[in-house]
């Protein structure tokens, strides 16, 4: 038996254990820690990842199955990432196999080789460049193709590019190669999805960084090659991106790779474009718009050190980068950095861990930092860098005003006063942006006679009315049906349509301003591929004169012509059940407001509210985000909520209500929770969703260590409870919302 060595393998299943397999003596290739192996798991063959090699197993060796195949001769995941993922599995109390496999792109999970495919690139030869195509008169297709290549602005063409303009180009191109007019070289695939060239044309920026920008950049470049965490708090439009670029150039000059993380919605292509124009290097982008092949190529390019900059959303954090020397996380307050299902990690918090392990600086940037990050500055964990002026020469922060809409005429969600303002700005050639955090036409339909509403059968929520197809849709479970024209309960013939969503605002404004170009940007209007990009370009160029949108419009965009921003329903966040509700409301108001007055023209912001006296709104407008955060953090501290305590939630879902309650009660009774306060079982704020009851047990502790000691004990024990089989459960560490 002693000639067998054992591989301890993490498998993509939601189980906390690792699994031992024998390495057959006949293998000439020993698997290494971090390599993928093919194994038999139950009745299925799966791909697992080797965590360690062992001499002994706690199982009888005769019961162990052999490894079927070793897929990687070199470890797929390098030592530093293995360490990070193991740490994360421990911290989030999530099964290691699931952690590892959710960190890998799909094709790697499926066992595809971690190599780049190569593709042909065609270019003119010396003689091809000067060849007169009339010499090809008897081969018109070849002649046309040759003159196309001669006219192309690109020095090399790939099959993808030729496919755009040509059918059947292969055989004429082959002939041109035979005639030595065109030559072909095989090159590895480009990881830059939308760009036609590897290298951007470096354009020198026309302005110099201001003193604040320079000193912020200097602090960070001075810290390269050691761990330090920075928070760059710069007002909207203060030129944070320019600071990033300056620092990145320094890092690249020192032969370091740079990882840039951005929020989920839409920003990656724009940022990639801006970076490509400035940085003379290979940039890989990793975001949800890529297909599996592109994602694979980008991952491999980064992990081989070919791509020097990686720009990506949350999960790009797990990309191996051998020369990584700097991590930047833009809009660090954004909730999309927290994964909300499965392996519920926070990319910001893990970015700090990765930077610390690998001894490099990490830079978090935001105009509205999260309370956690502000508190970390107070505690001396992060160094604060501030930008207090707008970057562009004449840009000033906008004027923000509250508009009391109590008892005012409010046609379709917009007050008469705001309408006047819109007219005024349009006639001054300004662009208008209206923000509303609710899509669809109206949040419900209602009967005035009997009180019937469009409640979803499967959720504790109303179904939203969509006007363009006259349907009701539940935004929580996706259930859909035609909108009734009379009350289904009492047959009364006119139904009342209270409240407004973005679609209603659009319809109303199109009637009021028939000759104005109005563009609505929300999830419903940007479903088609490329549509969001098109609409954002139309917004940036000023072609769209009124922009109506949800959060998609709030984040990081630079629309230089916007002079008026209207926030239509700011009140939601004031009365949220979530302890982060007011923090998120303030961030949203400041971020949306920041879209105004970014160019030459002054900006104005109008916030419609039914609560103009609310102290939080006043603090925000009078003392700005920093003042607001100070006040709100004092309240947080008094209530002992994070960041002044540590929280985790055990969530569960069940078809029958009692099952979830019984399960959480059993957790409480059967498991030890010394040093931790328990709250619950409590119903989730939306108790029923998609036909399942959702309950939660909240664990809170003043000491992080105590909370984690309890969770470490709970995680493997929960699955042994009697009531566990009738529920789906999960542990959420540092939850970002209670839903
Ligand atoms: P942020 O990311 O902080 O919102 P950006 O980096 O997008 O800000 O910059 C906002 C605008 O100001 C951009 O159009 C940018 O080109 C411009 N800008 C930034 N820094 C300067 C500067 N030092 N001088 C002139 N314009 C600048
Ligand atoms: Zn009715
Ligand atoms: Zn529903």
XYZ file of C-alpha atoms and ligand atoms in Angstrom:
768
model
C 0.000 0.000 0.000
C 2.814 2.422 0.737
C 3.470 3.077 -2.935
C 0.078 4.806 -3.100
C -0.050 8.440 -2.360
C -3.327 10.100 -1.652
C -4.720 13.263 -3.218
C -7.092 15.275 -1.016
C -9.525 16.836 -3.429
C -12.037 19.705 -3.273
C -15.129 18.890 -5.312
C -17.744 21.346 -6.658
C -20.499 20.222 -4.302
C -22.016 21.986 -1.299
C -20.322 19.732 1.250
C -17.851 20.868 3.847
C -15.533 17.867 3.524
C -12.669 17.155 1.165
C -12.364 13.762 -0.504
C -9.407 11.390 -0.649
C -8.403 9.615 -3.866
C -5.563 7.259 -4.618
C -2.933 8.298 -7.091
C -2.245 5.178 -9.171
C 1.410 4.150 -9.201
C 1.182 3.962 -12.966
C 0.828 7.763 -13.292
C 3.997 9.321 -14.567
C 2.554 12.722 -13.713
C 1.933 13.404 -10.033
C -0.825 15.921 -9.414
C 0.220 18.997 -7.439
C -1.628 21.226 -5.011
C -3.739 23.486 -7.209
C -4.087 21.053 -10.151
C -7.368 19.754 -11.494
C -8.056 16.028 -11.539
C -10.857 13.956 -12.997
C -12.466 11.693 -10.417
C -15.407 9.372 -9.937
C -17.821 10.972 -7.451
C -20.806 8.797 -6.680
C -22.117 7.831 -10.068
C -20.728 10.861 -11.830
C -17.343 11.828 -13.086
C -16.396 15.263 -11.815
C -13.470 17.614 -11.986
C -11.942 18.379 -8.625
C -8.987 20.408 -7.452
C -6.135 18.936 -5.436
C -5.742 20.626 -2.066
C -2.916 18.481 -0.726
C -1.021 15.242 -1.194
C -1.156 12.866 1.764
C 0.481 9.647 2.817
C -2.472 8.470 4.841
C -6.196 8.725 4.818
C -8.671 8.413 7.647
C -10.606 6.105 5.322
C -9.482 2.531 4.679
C -7.334 2.643 1.579
C -9.241 -0.261 0.080
C -12.334 1.950 -0.074
C -10.668 4.826 -1.893
C -11.148 5.260 -5.609
C -8.283 6.177 -7.904
C -7.790 9.526 -9.575
C -8.817 9.003 -13.205
C -6.733 11.674 -14.833
C -4.526 14.640 -13.955
C -5.580 17.638 -16.035
C -2.880 20.164 -15.203
C 0.832 19.484 -15.265
C 1.380 22.901 -13.662
C -0.970 23.949 -10.852
C -3.931 25.822 -12.320
C -4.133 27.979 -9.215
C -0.888 29.363 -7.814
C 0.020 29.233 -4.142
C -1.220 32.728 -3.309
C -4.689 32.155 -4.727
C -5.007 28.772 -3.065
C -4.246 30.520 0.197
C -6.772 33.278 -0.496
C -9.538 30.830 -1.403
C -8.902 28.666 1.645
C -8.966 31.746 3.816
C -12.229 32.861 2.203
C -13.841 29.448 2.682
C -12.958 29.699 6.368
C -14.117 33.273 6.779
C -17.417 32.854 4.938
C -17.961 29.360 6.356
C -18.639 28.077 2.887
C -17.552 24.706 1.433
C -14.065 24.973 -0.094
C -14.986 23.055 -3.254
C -17.797 25.462 -4.024
C -15.554 28.446 -3.242
C -12.835 27.250 -5.608
C -15.109 26.321 -8.458
C -17.178 29.476 -8.271
C -13.906 31.418 -8.568
C -13.037 29.734 -11.899
C -14.374 30.672 -15.343
C -16.808 28.123 -16.751
C -14.474 26.580 -19.292
C -11.877 25.873 -16.633
C -14.545 24.336 -14.413
C -15.379 22.118 -17.360
C -11.793 20.929 -17.653
C -10.620 22.935 -20.660
C -6.872 23.441 -20.849
C -5.580 26.708 -19.399
C -3.914 27.673 -22.661
C -4.729 30.253 -25.268
C -6.040 29.176 -28.582
C -4.096 30.672 -31.394
C -5.673 32.333 -34.382
C -4.407 33.491 -37.759
C -3.556 37.106 -38.419
C -3.180 38.271 -42.014
C -1.047 41.212 -43.091
C 0.216 42.614 -46.394
C 3.721 41.701 -47.458
C 6.145 44.280 -48.820
C 5.022 43.592 -52.379
C 1.352 43.318 -51.360
C 1.424 46.827 -49.961
C 2.405 48.420 -53.275
C 0.714 45.930 -55.590
C -1.602 47.420 -58.198
C -4.813 45.385 -58.041
C -5.431 45.780 -61.763
C -2.870 43.007 -62.088
C -5.543 40.696 -60.650
C -8.172 41.500 -63.230
C -8.883 37.847 -63.905
C -9.437 37.137 -60.228
C -11.905 39.861 -59.201
C -12.542 38.445 -55.739
C -8.849 38.405 -54.944
C -8.494 41.919 -56.297
C -11.378 43.211 -54.182
C -10.068 41.496 -51.079
C -6.557 42.815 -51.618
C -7.713 46.384 -52.047
C -9.896 45.975 -48.927
C -6.832 44.920 -46.945
C -4.784 47.741 -48.442
C -7.451 50.249 -47.391
C -7.971 48.853 -43.930
C -6.745 51.045 -41.087
C -5.614 47.900 -39.291
C -2.196 46.476 -40.018
C -3.429 42.941 -39.404
C -6.761 41.254 -39.863
C -8.263 38.293 -38.036
C -10.957 35.913 -39.199
C -13.486 37.673 -36.961
C -12.785 40.995 -38.609
C -12.944 39.564 -42.126
C -16.231 37.863 -41.323
C -17.796 41.226 -40.630
C -17.415 42.381 -44.247
C -16.918 39.241 -46.298
C -18.461 35.903 -47.086
C -16.191 33.173 -48.424
C -12.947 35.040 -47.995
C -10.858 31.986 -47.179
C -10.029 30.692 -50.631
C -9.237 34.047 -52.309
C -7.129 34.945 -49.276
C -5.306 31.630 -49.612
C -4.482 32.576 -53.210
C -3.130 35.957 -52.126
C -0.912 34.171 -49.606
C 0.340 31.857 -52.385
C 1.203 34.909 -54.468
C 3.162 36.304 -51.492
C 0.997 39.411 -51.409
C -0.370 38.539 -47.973
C 1.363 36.714 -45.162
C -0.182 34.843 -42.296
C 1.069 34.527 -38.736
C -0.389 32.529 -35.910
C -0.939 34.526 -32.737
C -2.636 33.901 -29.450
C -6.145 35.207 -29.075
C -6.688 38.702 -27.870
C -8.289 39.026 -24.472
C -9.637 42.462 -25.149
C -13.139 41.672 -26.224
C -14.295 44.743 -28.029
C -11.084 46.327 -29.113
C -9.637 45.588 -32.516
C -6.065 46.137 -31.489
C -3.951 44.961 -28.627
C -2.374 48.293 -27.960
C -4.219 51.544 -27.654
C -2.927 54.571 -29.408
C -1.479 56.380 -26.500
C -3.017 59.810 -26.419
C -1.379 62.311 -24.143
C -3.939 63.821 -21.888
C -4.308 67.507 -22.509
C -4.287 68.522 -18.879
C -2.024 68.202 -15.888
C -3.159 66.604 -12.673
C -3.969 69.144 -10.000
C -2.020 69.227 -6.748
C -4.479 67.071 -4.820
C -4.481 64.468 -7.562
C -0.701 64.472 -7.717
C -0.227 64.095 -4.012
C -2.768 61.271 -3.805
C -0.999 59.451 -6.639
C 2.363 59.989 -5.014
C 1.269 58.480 -1.709
C 0.204 55.285 -3.410
C 3.133 54.937 -5.800
C 5.420 55.470 -2.825
C 3.849 52.437 -1.183
C 4.283 50.026 -4.107
C 5.909 46.772 -2.983
C 4.463 46.854 0.526
C 1.009 46.465 2.015
C -0.964 49.587 2.672
C -4.675 50.328 2.329
C -5.800 53.691 0.959
C -9.217 55.244 0.727
C -9.445 57.832 -2.039
C -12.450 59.961 -1.196
C -12.979 62.306 -4.073
C -16.176 64.196 -4.815
C -17.948 63.129 -7.993
C -16.074 64.401 -11.031
C -12.907 65.101 -9.056
C -10.797 62.995 -11.400
C -10.321 59.785 -9.418
C -9.896 57.849 -12.636
C -7.035 60.133 -13.625
C -5.364 59.369 -10.305
C -5.758 55.640 -10.942
C -4.185 56.016 -14.374
C -1.237 57.930 -13.001
C -0.582 55.264 -10.355
C -1.044 52.430 -12.829
C 1.546 53.936 -15.151
C 4.047 53.878 -12.302
C 3.203 50.304 -11.413
C 3.536 49.193 -15.043
C 6.893 50.903 -15.283
C 8.015 48.748 -12.362
C 6.897 45.659 -14.257
C 3.942 45.043 -11.995
C 0.503 43.836 -13.010
C -2.521 45.802 -11.856
C -5.994 44.569 -10.973
C -8.881 47.047 -11.203
C -12.284 46.057 -9.839
C -15.442 47.944 -10.772
C -19.143 47.548 -9.895
C -21.330 45.199 -11.832
C -23.484 47.483 -13.912
C -22.172 48.581 -17.255
C -18.983 50.444 -16.406
C -16.348 47.975 -17.549
C -16.412 48.667 -21.305
C -16.207 52.454 -20.795
C -13.362 52.191 -18.342
C -11.533 49.681 -20.525
C -11.807 52.080 -23.422
C -10.447 54.972 -21.381
C -7.597 52.800 -20.096
C -6.754 51.476 -23.560
C -6.441 55.008 -24.848
C -4.041 55.958 -22.099
C -1.969 52.921 -21.226
C 0.449 51.407 -23.645
C -0.110 47.864 -22.507
C -2.240 44.755 -22.823
C -5.493 45.059 -20.915
C -7.824 42.161 -20.259
C -11.373 42.833 -19.211
C -13.542 40.394 -17.312
C -17.231 41.227 -17.041
C -20.657 39.737 -17.564
C -20.834 40.763 -21.230
C -18.168 38.244 -22.261
C -18.801 34.814 -23.651
C -17.065 31.787 -22.155
C -14.263 31.784 -24.724
C -13.435 35.443 -24.169
C -13.509 35.024 -20.420
C -11.211 32.033 -20.673
C -8.782 33.932 -22.890
C -8.704 36.916 -20.548
C -8.119 34.700 -17.511
C -5.297 32.786 -19.192
C -3.641 35.981 -20.454
C -3.661 37.436 -16.970
C -2.431 34.249 -15.346
C 0.473 33.975 -17.781
C 1.415 37.587 -17.160
C 0.641 38.574 -20.762
C -2.139 40.979 -19.837
C -0.632 43.578 -17.518
C -3.872 45.202 -16.437
C -7.085 43.353 -15.623
C -10.317 45.323 -15.342
C -13.238 43.356 -14.057
C -16.205 42.959 -11.824
C -16.339 41.131 -8.478
C -15.120 37.688 -9.473
C -12.094 39.061 -11.367
C -10.568 39.286 -7.902
C -9.769 35.590 -8.198
C -7.698 35.896 -11.374
C -4.138 34.612 -10.953
C -1.636 37.352 -11.773
C 1.988 36.372 -11.238
C 3.330 39.957 -11.122
C 0.391 41.536 -9.332
C 1.556 44.657 -7.508
C -1.500 46.857 -7.026
C -5.256 46.440 -6.557
C -7.687 49.284 -7.227
C -11.360 49.022 -6.359
C -13.497 51.784 -7.817
C -16.849 52.840 -6.293
C -15.936 50.785 -3.250
C -19.282 51.473 -1.525
C -21.172 49.647 -4.269
C -23.316 46.740 -3.089
C -22.523 44.668 -6.171
C -19.112 43.823 -4.731
C -20.942 41.489 -2.390
C -22.083 38.229 -3.961
C -25.674 37.619 -2.886
C -26.014 33.896 -3.369
C -23.967 30.734 -3.026
C -20.482 31.777 -1.933
C -21.420 35.141 -0.436
C -18.064 36.902 -0.437
C -17.316 40.597 -0.454
C -14.766 41.443 -3.153
C -13.623 44.569 -1.314
C -12.862 42.718 1.879
C -11.102 39.920 0.019
C -9.133 42.455 -2.038
C -7.690 43.705 1.225
C -6.764 40.170 2.238
C -5.127 39.492 -1.122
C -3.160 42.745 -0.962
C -1.999 42.032 2.563
C -0.929 38.465 1.781
C 0.946 39.572 -1.312
C 2.413 42.727 0.244
C 1.059 45.354 -2.114
C -1.034 48.497 -1.811
C -4.775 48.459 -2.287
C -6.645 51.606 -3.269
C -10.372 51.973 -2.618
C -12.039 54.880 -4.379
C -15.425 56.520 -3.924
C -17.204 59.836 -3.614
C -19.402 58.212 -0.981
C -17.338 55.656 0.930
C -19.069 52.904 2.836
C -19.379 53.446 6.565
C -17.110 50.435 7.076
C -14.327 52.117 5.142
C -14.782 55.464 6.880
C -14.614 53.691 10.215
C -11.449 51.904 9.097
C -9.939 55.313 8.385
C -10.844 56.446 11.925
C -9.234 53.344 13.343
C -6.052 53.994 11.410
C -6.375 50.924 9.209
C -6.669 52.902 5.967
C -4.896 56.088 4.916
C -7.307 58.718 3.666
C -6.600 60.608 0.440
C -8.995 63.413 -0.456
C -9.969 65.179 -3.656
C -12.227 68.104 -2.913
C -12.405 69.911 -6.270
C -13.818 68.909 -9.586
C -11.174 68.016 -12.149
C -12.374 69.758 -15.281
C -11.476 73.438 -15.355
C -14.862 75.104 -14.914
C -16.822 72.265 -13.375
C -18.361 73.077 -9.991
C -20.332 70.863 -7.648
C -24.041 71.354 -8.373
C -26.602 73.270 -6.335
C -28.874 70.805 -4.564
C -32.388 71.771 -3.519
C -35.298 69.993 -1.869
C -38.671 70.286 -3.527
C -41.592 69.746 -1.179
C -44.207 67.878 -3.181
C -46.824 67.522 -0.426
C -50.214 68.578 -1.798
C -48.709 69.748 -5.081
C -50.097 68.696 -8.439
C -48.128 65.606 -9.362
C -48.969 64.377 -12.772
C -47.469 60.939 -13.318
C -44.860 61.317 -10.579
C -43.432 64.684 -11.635
C -44.412 67.902 -9.890
C -45.410 71.030 -11.821
C -42.355 72.846 -10.478
C -39.952 70.220 -11.725
C -41.654 70.274 -15.125
C -41.003 74.017 -15.358
C -37.364 73.443 -14.497
C -37.065 70.782 -17.189
C -38.443 73.203 -19.773
C -36.052 75.898 -18.640
C -32.971 73.678 -18.898
C -33.987 72.236 -22.256
C -34.455 75.687 -23.718
C -30.956 76.579 -22.493
C -29.581 73.569 -24.386
C -28.973 71.681 -21.163
C -29.460 67.952 -20.808
C -31.829 66.607 -18.136
C -31.417 63.432 -16.109
C -34.308 62.046 -14.080
C -33.642 59.333 -11.570
C -36.221 56.925 -10.259
C -35.396 53.689 -8.549
C -38.328 51.787 -9.935
C -38.871 50.392 -13.397
C -42.110 49.578 -15.148
C -45.152 51.844 -15.481
C -46.638 51.644 -11.990
C -45.882 49.512 -8.942
C -49.426 48.112 -8.833
C -53.039 48.327 -9.976
C -55.805 48.935 -7.489
C -59.598 48.842 -7.319
C -61.175 51.884 -5.683
C -64.408 49.968 -5.011
C -63.225 46.881 -3.168
C -59.515 47.464 -2.490
C -58.286 44.635 -4.711
C -54.602 44.971 -5.699
C -52.251 43.095 -8.020
C -50.618 41.012 -5.305
C -48.317 38.295 -6.636
C -49.557 34.817 -5.789
C -46.072 33.646 -4.968
C -44.542 36.659 -3.222
C -45.394 39.215 -0.557
C -45.246 41.910 -3.188
C -47.366 43.586 -5.810
C -46.967 42.913 -9.495
C -45.692 45.838 -11.546
C -47.735 47.154 -14.441
C -45.860 47.338 -17.749
C -47.546 49.661 -20.191
C -45.990 48.719 -23.541
C -47.410 45.192 -23.448
C -50.192 45.773 -20.877
C -48.910 43.031 -18.622
C -48.331 42.612 -14.931
C -44.968 41.249 -13.900
C -43.591 40.370 -10.498
C -40.072 41.762 -10.220
C -39.222 39.269 -7.505
C -40.164 35.924 -9.031
C -40.743 36.780 -12.697
C -44.394 35.635 -12.740
C -46.319 37.399 -15.497
C -49.894 37.770 -16.733
C -52.030 40.150 -18.808
C -53.224 43.253 -16.948
C -56.998 43.132 -16.328
C -59.118 46.038 -17.544
C -61.780 45.592 -14.854
C -61.533 44.481 -11.274
C -61.296 40.672 -11.112
C -62.985 40.758 -7.658
C -65.975 43.110 -7.996
C -66.022 43.717 -11.734
C -65.774 47.466 -11.269
C -64.649 48.873 -14.605
C -62.025 51.474 -13.795
C -58.854 50.487 -12.051
C -56.686 52.997 -10.297
C -52.968 53.204 -11.182
C -51.064 54.650 -8.217
C -47.399 55.617 -8.259
C -44.957 55.829 -11.114
C -42.034 53.918 -12.537
C -39.573 54.943 -15.229
C -41.879 53.817 -18.040
C -44.686 56.094 -16.843
C -42.336 59.070 -16.607
C -41.210 58.354 -20.161
C -44.750 58.129 -21.520
C -45.785 61.337 -19.741
C -42.760 63.326 -20.880
C -43.096 62.149 -24.468
C -46.528 63.697 -24.459
C -45.297 66.928 -22.885
C -42.157 67.241 -25.028
C -43.035 65.587 -28.339
C -40.035 66.914 -30.258
C -37.440 66.152 -27.568
C -35.258 63.030 -27.738
C -36.032 61.057 -24.598
C -34.073 57.977 -23.600
C -35.045 55.588 -20.847
C -32.215 53.510 -19.440
C -33.232 50.655 -17.178
C -33.136 46.883 -17.211
C -36.185 46.688 -19.473
C -34.805 48.901 -22.237
C -31.278 47.502 -22.262
C -31.859 43.776 -22.432
C -30.588 43.402 -25.969
C -26.833 43.013 -26.362
C -25.130 46.288 -27.209
C -28.207 48.335 -26.350
C -26.846 49.755 -23.109
C -23.631 50.848 -24.802
C -25.608 52.484 -27.582
C -27.827 54.342 -25.135
C -24.910 55.473 -22.996
C -23.129 56.845 -26.051
C -26.287 58.661 -27.055
C -26.418 60.106 -23.544
C -22.776 61.141 -23.535
C -22.925 62.824 -26.929
C -25.917 64.872 -25.858
C -28.141 63.410 -28.573
C -30.623 62.238 -25.944
C -31.924 65.381 -24.281
C -33.857 63.831 -21.422
C -32.475 60.739 -19.713
C -34.736 58.728 -17.456
C -33.233 55.886 -15.527
C -32.689 53.674 -12.536
C -29.407 52.950 -10.729
C -27.877 52.152 -14.088
C -27.646 55.896 -14.620
C -26.440 56.721 -11.144
C -23.045 55.155 -11.254
C -19.796 56.740 -12.340
C -20.912 57.987 -15.751
C -19.508 61.161 -17.183
C -22.248 62.986 -19.112
C -20.697 66.420 -19.641
C -23.901 68.116 -20.881
C -26.212 67.272 -17.994
C -27.245 70.465 -16.220
C -30.368 69.320 -14.366
C -30.783 66.210 -12.277
C -34.167 65.376 -10.797
C -34.438 62.723 -8.099
C -38.065 61.675 -8.170
C -38.528 59.460 -5.138
C -35.813 60.047 -2.586
C -38.064 59.103 0.307
C -37.833 55.327 0.015
C -34.531 55.083 1.908
C -35.701 57.259 4.796
C -37.940 54.574 6.205
C -36.138 51.417 5.201
C -36.234 48.416 7.515
C -32.557 47.841 6.852
C -29.982 49.440 9.137
C -28.006 50.423 6.034
C -31.067 52.049 4.421
C -30.111 55.654 5.113
C -26.461 55.069 4.191
C -27.530 53.722 0.805
C -30.013 56.539 0.309
C -27.346 59.179 0.953
C -24.897 57.455 -1.398
C -27.493 57.295 -4.123
C -28.498 60.954 -3.780
C -24.879 62.130 -3.890
C -23.981 59.798 -6.767
C -26.986 60.790 -8.868
C -26.440 64.463 -8.076
C -22.849 64.042 -9.197
C -24.043 63.523 -12.772
C -24.897 67.244 -12.969
C -22.503 69.996 -13.945
C -19.535 67.869 -14.892
C -18.669 69.933 -17.935
C -18.535 73.641 -18.653
C -22.115 74.432 -17.617
C -23.279 74.741 -14.012
C -25.459 71.997 -12.609
C -28.632 71.957 -10.549
C -30.203 69.097 -8.615
C -33.799 68.906 -7.478
C -34.916 66.298 -4.988
C -38.663 65.695 -4.813
C -39.665 64.691 -1.312
C -42.726 64.360 0.894
C -40.515 64.845 3.954
C -38.627 68.094 3.408
C -38.141 68.409 7.171
C -36.423 65.070 7.605
C -33.223 65.696 9.608
C -31.189 63.198 7.608
C -31.907 64.989 4.334
C -30.907 68.261 5.932
C -27.678 66.937 7.343
C -26.828 65.530 3.940
C -27.477 68.768 2.086
C -25.939 71.037 4.685
C -22.858 69.078 5.691
C -22.338 66.912 2.630
C -21.688 63.189 2.641
C -18.860 63.383 5.163
C -20.932 65.316 7.682
C -23.869 63.024 7.120
C -21.709 59.963 7.642
C -20.323 61.357 10.906
C -23.795 61.854 12.338
C -25.109 58.549 11.067
C -22.061 56.661 12.342
C -22.746 57.948 15.849
C -26.254 56.486 15.604
C -24.837 53.236 14.287
C -22.448 53.045 17.207
C -25.248 53.649 19.684
C -27.326 50.899 18.118
C -24.287 48.588 18.009
C -24.731 47.714 14.379
C -21.797 47.032 12.018
C -19.118 48.382 11.750
C -19.406 48.531 15.555
C -20.289 44.870 15.785
C -20.017 41.814 13.565
C -23.009 40.198 11.991
C -23.955 36.995 10.247
C -27.332 35.681 9.171
C -28.433 32.081 8.884
C -31.033 32.273 6.138
C -33.499 29.599 5.234
C -36.270 29.026 2.744
C -39.036 26.459 2.915
C -42.260 25.623 1.131
C -44.120 25.447 4.422
C -43.706 28.236 6.886
C -43.339 25.993 9.984
C -40.409 24.115 8.495
C -38.195 27.195 8.383
C -39.229 28.322 11.848
C -38.659 24.845 13.286
C -35.248 24.616 11.648
C -34.032 27.956 13.006
C -35.420 27.112 16.440
C -33.505 23.868 16.384
C -30.312 25.796 15.460
C -30.914 27.980 18.503
C -31.582 25.131 20.842
C -29.188 22.455 19.680
C -26.131 24.550 18.930
C -23.874 26.480 21.243
C -23.638 30.244 20.736
C -21.620 31.526 23.622
C -20.434 35.117 23.226
C -22.909 35.887 20.465
C -26.340 37.485 20.579
C -29.076 35.745 18.616
C -32.142 37.435 17.155
C -34.912 35.361 15.680
C -36.183 33.320 14.020
C -37.486 36.399 12.206
C -39.289 36.591 8.890
C -37.245 38.230 6.123
C -38.582 41.689 5.174
C -40.204 39.987 2.199
C -41.394 36.877 3.949
C -42.575 34.956 0.926
C -40.778 35.005 -2.403
C -41.322 32.705 -5.387
C -43.553 30.505 -3.261
C -41.042 29.999 -0.459
C -41.131 31.291 3.084
C -37.946 33.023 4.102
C -36.802 33.248 7.670
C -33.588 34.276 9.290
C -31.609 34.044 12.454
C -29.293 36.981 13.104
C -26.021 36.503 14.960
C -24.365 39.594 16.351
C -21.202 39.973 18.371
C -18.947 42.748 19.552
C -16.008 40.512 18.788
C -15.325 39.126 15.369
C -13.444 36.175 16.862
C -16.400 35.045 18.939
C -18.791 35.256 16.016
C -16.499 33.154 13.870
C -15.868 30.616 16.600
C -19.624 30.043 16.784
C -20.023 29.858 13.009
C -17.128 27.430 12.693
C -18.911 25.127 15.086
C -22.305 25.647 13.427
C -21.444 25.228 9.755
C -20.762 21.473 9.783
C -23.291 20.763 12.581
C -26.279 22.392 10.873
C -26.459 19.738 8.209
C -26.890 17.098 10.933
C -29.974 18.695 12.483
C -33.268 16.787 12.367
C -35.193 19.606 10.701
C -32.605 20.434 8.057
C -34.011 18.342 5.230
C -37.093 20.432 4.595
C -35.280 23.735 4.156
C -32.630 25.381 2.033
C -30.202 27.215 4.270
C -27.131 29.371 3.960
C -24.777 31.392 6.098
C -24.247 35.035 5.154
C -21.241 36.641 6.842
C -21.187 40.466 6.888
C -24.588 40.609 5.158
C -25.169 43.705 3.047
C -28.927 43.603 3.146
C -31.625 41.767 5.002
C -33.648 40.667 1.999
P -14.392 60.723 -11.115
O -13.934 59.348 -11.498
O -13.758 61.229 -9.843
O -15.878 60.938 -11.092
P -13.211 61.452 -13.644
O -11.857 60.864 -13.510
O -14.194 60.771 -14.521
O -13.851 61.726 -12.212
O -13.019 62.953 -14.118
C -14.111 63.809 -14.372
C -13.788 64.729 -15.536
O -12.778 65.657 -15.167
C -13.263 63.969 -16.721
O -13.841 64.494 -17.879
C -11.770 64.201 -16.675
O -11.182 64.130 -17.948
C -11.694 65.588 -16.079
N -10.460 65.819 -15.329
C -9.966 65.032 -14.345
N -8.819 65.548 -13.836
C -8.595 66.707 -14.499
C -7.583 67.736 -14.432
N -6.567 67.648 -13.564
N -7.677 68.784 -15.286
C -8.699 68.871 -16.156
N -9.681 67.956 -16.274
C -9.646 66.886 -15.459
Zn -62.887 45.729 -7.083
Zn -43.698 37.086 -7.354
